Structure formats: structure tokens, C-alpha cells
Amino acid sequence: MGHNKELMQKCRRLWEYASFVEQVNQNLDSGYSMERAVNTAIDTCILLKSRSEVLLMFLTEYDEKLHMENTFEEGRETGFEQGKQQILLLSQILLNENRIDDLKKAYTDEQYLESLLLEFHLEKPEIR
């Protein structure tokens, strides 16, 4: 549970929240529906007077499918941007070296493009 034990020890609310989320995830892994997983975690971790507030928050504010779609879209956009920068840099290098034929071939031959990216150490952009 949690990635920063020191911080969790200093902040009881964070520890309680992480415990609760961990319990929800364990319940989901056990095959519970989201509603049952949250209800069971509430019973296990939270005072019953806060039950309806927590249930409403989890069921209305957090949409895992939407979160995953947004995460995928952000990754796709980042990958596209990195790929575009990679191709522009390769094109600039080839033009500066007057390797026009290599540039033309790279646009029609994917394997040749990959070999040029390797040649100029442009094969794997850094993940940001």
C-alpha cells in the first residue's frame, strides 16, 4: 500500500485513504462489482455515518473506463508528438548531409526508415 511509507506515517488521512483504496481494489480483484467493492471497503474502513457520502463519491465521481480512455488518449498524443519530432529531426539531419535519396526512400520503406533512426540514434524517444 502506498509508495512513500514515510509520508504515509506522517499523514494519517493519506494512510487511511490508501488503505481504503487498497481494500476497494482487493474487492474488485475478488470479482465484486464496483458498488459492492466500495460498500465492503466502507464497512471495513470507514465509520458508518460517512457511508453514503463515500459511496456517492466513488460511484458518481470516479469513472475507471473514462480514466483509462483519457490515459490512453494522452499516451497516444504524446507518442504521436514524439514520433513527429523524431521524423523531423531525421529529415533535418538527412537534408543537412545532402542525403536526399535516403530521405525519399525513408518515406516509402519503413525498414529503411528504422535503419536510419538507428544510425542516428533516434530509435527510442525518452518517455516524459
PDB file of C-alpha atoms in Angstrom:
ATOM      1  CA  MET A   1       0.000   0.000   0.000  1.00  0.00           C
ATOM      2  CA  GLY A   2       1.358   3.384  -0.958  1.00  0.00           C
ATOM      3  CA  HIS A   3       4.697   4.246  -2.419  1.00  0.00           C
ATOM      4  CA  ASN A   4       6.009   6.627   0.241  1.00  0.00           C
ATOM      5  CA  LYS A   5       5.856   4.975   3.653  1.00  0.00           C
ATOM      6  CA  GLU A   6       7.430   7.959   5.417  1.00  0.00           C
ATOM      7  CA  LEU A   7       4.775  10.315   4.066  1.00  0.00           C
ATOM      8  CA  MET A   8       2.033   7.816   4.924  1.00  0.00           C
ATOM      9  CA  GLN A   9       3.297   7.642   8.508  1.00  0.00           C
ATOM     10  CA  LYS A  10       3.202  11.429   8.818  1.00  0.00           C
ATOM     11  CA  CYS A  11      -0.256  11.881   7.288  1.00  0.00           C
ATOM     12  CA  ARG A  12      -2.936   9.711   8.838  1.00  0.00           C
ATOM     13  CA  ARG A  13      -5.591  10.785   6.308  1.00  0.00           C
ATOM     14  CA  LEU A  14      -3.374   9.725   3.424  1.00  0.00           C
ATOM     15  CA  TRP A  15      -2.751   6.377   5.094  1.00  0.00           C
ATOM     16  CA  GLU A  16      -6.488   5.900   5.690  1.00  0.00           C
ATOM     17  CA  TYR A  17      -7.300   6.828   2.096  1.00  0.00           C
ATOM     18  CA  ALA A  18      -4.623   4.494   0.720  1.00  0.00           C
ATOM     19  CA  SER A  19      -5.934   1.690   2.954  1.00  0.00           C
ATOM     20  CA  PHE A  20      -9.445   2.296   1.710  1.00  0.00           C
ATOM     21  CA  VAL A  21      -8.439   2.330  -1.968  1.00  0.00           C
ATOM     22  CA  GLU A  22      -6.375  -0.810  -1.444  1.00  0.00           C
ATOM     23  CA  GLN A  23      -9.412  -2.515   0.098  1.00  0.00           C
ATOM     24  CA  VAL A  24     -11.627  -1.443  -2.829  1.00  0.00           C
ATOM     25  CA  ASN A  25      -9.058  -2.793  -5.313  1.00  0.00           C
ATOM     26  CA  GLN A  26      -8.783  -6.093  -3.435  1.00  0.00           C
ATOM     27  CA  ASN A  27     -12.560  -6.409  -3.510  1.00  0.00           C
ATOM     28  CA  LEU A  28     -12.630  -5.666  -7.256  1.00  0.00           C
ATOM     29  CA  ASP A  29      -9.891  -8.267  -7.803  1.00  0.00           C
ATOM     30  CA  SER A  30     -12.111 -10.727  -5.936  1.00  0.00           C
ATOM     31  CA  GLY A  31     -14.797 -10.195  -8.543  1.00  0.00           C
ATOM     32  CA  TYR A  32     -17.046  -7.770  -6.682  1.00  0.00           C
ATOM     33  CA  SER A  33     -18.959  -5.126  -8.610  1.00  0.00           C
ATOM     34  CA  MET A  34     -17.753  -1.559  -8.035  1.00  0.00           C
ATOM     35  CA  GLU A  35     -20.722  -0.836  -5.763  1.00  0.00           C
ATOM     36  CA  ARG A  36     -20.214  -3.970  -3.657  1.00  0.00           C
ATOM     37  CA  ALA A  37     -16.435  -3.413  -3.530  1.00  0.00           C
ATOM     38  CA  VAL A  38     -16.926   0.141  -2.237  1.00  0.00           C
ATOM     39  CA  ASN A  39     -19.656  -0.891   0.224  1.00  0.00           C
ATOM     40  CA  THR A  40     -17.470  -3.648   1.643  1.00  0.00           C
ATOM     41  CA  ALA A  41     -14.494  -1.294   1.941  1.00  0.00           C
ATOM     42  CA  ILE A  42     -16.693   1.275   3.670  1.00  0.00           C
ATOM     43  CA  ASP A  43     -17.839  -1.350   6.149  1.00  0.00           C
ATOM     44  CA  THR A  44     -14.238  -2.373   6.727  1.00  0.00           C
ATOM     45  CA  CYS A  45     -12.535   1.034   6.808  1.00  0.00           C
ATOM     46  CA  ILE A  46     -14.942   3.903   7.399  1.00  0.00           C
ATOM     47  CA  LEU A  47     -17.405   4.931  10.076  1.00  0.00           C
ATOM     48  CA  LEU A  48     -20.954   4.158   9.006  1.00  0.00           C
ATOM     49  CA  LYS A  49     -22.084   7.801   9.346  1.00  0.00           C
ATOM     50  CA  SER A  50     -19.822   8.703   6.375  1.00  0.00           C
ATOM     51  CA  ARG A  51     -21.015   5.724   4.353  1.00  0.00           C
ATOM     52  CA  SER A  52     -23.480   7.437   1.994  1.00  0.00           C
ATOM     53  CA  GLU A  53     -21.100  10.319   1.246  1.00  0.00           C
ATOM     54  CA  VAL A  54     -18.234   7.987   0.331  1.00  0.00           C
ATOM     55  CA  LEU A  55     -20.457   5.690  -1.724  1.00  0.00           C
ATOM     56  CA  LEU A  56     -21.856   8.624  -3.691  1.00  0.00           C
ATOM     57  CA  MET A  57     -18.359   9.988  -4.372  1.00  0.00           C
ATOM     58  CA  PHE A  58     -16.997   6.679  -5.653  1.00  0.00           C
ATOM     59  CA  LEU A  59     -19.995   5.818  -7.770  1.00  0.00           C
ATOM     60  CA  THR A  60     -20.524   9.240  -9.337  1.00  0.00           C
ATOM     61  CA  GLU A  61     -17.135  10.952  -9.460  1.00  0.00           C
ATOM     62  CA  TYR A  62     -14.744   8.171 -10.453  1.00  0.00           C
ATOM     63  CA  ASP A  63     -15.258   6.508 -13.801  1.00  0.00           C
ATOM     64  CA  GLU A  64     -12.475   3.960 -14.333  1.00  0.00           C
ATOM     65  CA  LYS A  65     -13.326   3.411 -18.010  1.00  0.00           C
ATOM     66  CA  LEU A  66     -13.231   7.156 -18.702  1.00  0.00           C
ATOM     67  CA  HIS A  67      -9.970   7.436 -16.764  1.00  0.00           C
ATOM     68  CA  MET A  68      -8.398   4.656 -18.829  1.00  0.00           C
ATOM     69  CA  GLU A  69      -9.656   6.199 -22.088  1.00  0.00           C
ATOM     70  CA  ASN A  70      -8.191   9.576 -21.115  1.00  0.00           C
ATOM     71  CA  THR A  71      -4.893   7.978 -20.103  1.00  0.00           C
ATOM     72  CA  PHE A  72      -4.727   6.091 -23.413  1.00  0.00           C
ATOM     73  CA  GLU A  73      -5.515   9.247 -25.392  1.00  0.00           C
ATOM     74  CA  GLU A  74      -2.832  11.231 -23.563  1.00  0.00           C
ATOM     75  CA  GLY A  75      -0.300   8.481 -24.279  1.00  0.00           C
ATOM     76  CA  ARG A  76      -1.308   8.333 -27.922  1.00  0.00           C
ATOM     77  CA  GLU A  77      -0.933  12.092 -28.294  1.00  0.00           C
ATOM     78  CA  THR A  78       2.461  12.042 -26.570  1.00  0.00           C
ATOM     79  CA  GLY A  79       3.641   9.166 -28.767  1.00  0.00           C
ATOM     80  CA  PHE A  80       2.443  10.931 -31.908  1.00  0.00           C
ATOM     81  CA  GLU A  81       4.228  14.138 -30.921  1.00  0.00           C
ATOM     82  CA  GLN A  82       7.453  12.279 -30.101  1.00  0.00           C
ATOM     83  CA  GLY A  83       7.295  10.372 -33.399  1.00  0.00           C
ATOM     84  CA  LYS A  84       6.720  13.589 -35.321  1.00  0.00           C
ATOM     85  CA  GLN A  85       9.723  15.233 -33.651  1.00  0.00           C
ATOM     86  CA  GLN A  86      11.828  12.141 -34.386  1.00  0.00           C
ATOM     87  CA  ILE A  87      10.957  12.234 -38.114  1.00  0.00           C
ATOM     88  CA  LEU A  88      11.505  15.990 -38.349  1.00  0.00           C
ATOM     89  CA  LEU A  89      14.927  15.670 -36.727  1.00  0.00           C
ATOM     90  CA  LEU A  90      15.885  12.794 -39.027  1.00  0.00           C
ATOM     91  CA  SER A  91      14.711  14.786 -42.059  1.00  0.00           C
ATOM     92  CA  GLN A  92      16.758  17.793 -40.957  1.00  0.00           C
ATOM     93  CA  ILE A  93      19.884  15.658 -40.481  1.00  0.00           C
ATOM     94  CA  LEU A  94      19.486  13.994 -43.887  1.00  0.00           C
ATOM     95  CA  LEU A  95      18.884  17.335 -45.610  1.00  0.00           C
ATOM     96  CA  ASN A  96      21.924  18.882 -43.891  1.00  0.00           C
ATOM     97  CA  GLU A  97      24.030  15.953 -45.110  1.00  0.00           C
ATOM     98  CA  ASN A  98      22.526  16.241 -48.592  1.00  0.00           C
ATOM     99  CA  ARG A  99      21.157  12.687 -48.367  1.00  0.00           C
ATOM    100  CA  ILE A 100      18.007  13.440 -50.344  1.00  0.00           C
ATOM    101  CA  ASP A 101      17.740   9.931 -51.803  1.00  0.00           C
ATOM    102  CA  ASP A 102      17.866   8.437 -48.279  1.00  0.00           C
ATOM    103  CA  LEU A 103      15.127  10.819 -47.192  1.00  0.00           C
ATOM    104  CA  LYS A 104      12.922   9.853 -50.156  1.00  0.00           C
ATOM    105  CA  LYS A 105      13.480   6.141 -49.546  1.00  0.00           C
ATOM    106  CA  ALA A 106      12.688   6.527 -45.837  1.00  0.00           C
ATOM    107  CA  TYR A 107       9.219   7.849 -46.717  1.00  0.00           C
ATOM    108  CA  THR A 108       8.340   4.712 -48.678  1.00  0.00           C
ATOM    109  CA  ASP A 109      10.321   1.970 -46.917  1.00  0.00           C
ATOM    110  CA  GLU A 110       9.570   1.524 -43.219  1.00  0.00           C
ATOM    111  CA  GLN A 111      12.514  -0.816 -42.600  1.00  0.00           C
ATOM    112  CA  TYR A 112      14.872   1.684 -44.191  1.00  0.00           C
ATOM    113  CA  LEU A 113      13.387   4.443 -42.025  1.00  0.00           C
ATOM    114  CA  GLU A 114      14.033   2.335 -38.926  1.00  0.00           C
ATOM    115  CA  SER A 115      17.632   1.703 -40.002  1.00  0.00           C
ATOM    116  CA  LEU A 116      18.165   5.461 -40.418  1.00  0.00           C
ATOM    117  CA  LEU A 117      16.676   6.118 -36.984  1.00  0.00           C
ATOM    118  CA  LEU A 118      19.127   3.589 -35.545  1.00  0.00           C
ATOM    119  CA  GLU A 119      22.015   5.100 -37.498  1.00  0.00           C
ATOM    120  CA  PHE A 120      21.392   8.495 -35.951  1.00  0.00           C
ATOM    121  CA  HIS A 121      20.426   7.119 -32.507  1.00  0.00           C
ATOM    122  CA  LEU A 122      16.852   8.375 -32.813  1.00  0.00           C
ATOM    123  CA  GLU A 123      15.158   4.995 -32.354  1.00  0.00           C
ATOM    124  CA  LYS A 124      13.614   5.456 -28.895  1.00  0.00           C
ATOM    125  CA  PRO A 125      12.420   8.848 -27.723  1.00  0.00           C
ATOM    126  CA  GLU A 126      12.503   9.389 -23.977  1.00  0.00           C
ATOM    127  CA  ILE A 127       9.266   8.829 -22.093  1.00  0.00           C
ATOM    128  CA  ARG A 128       8.222  12.015 -20.322  1.00  0.00           C
TER     129      ARG A 128
END
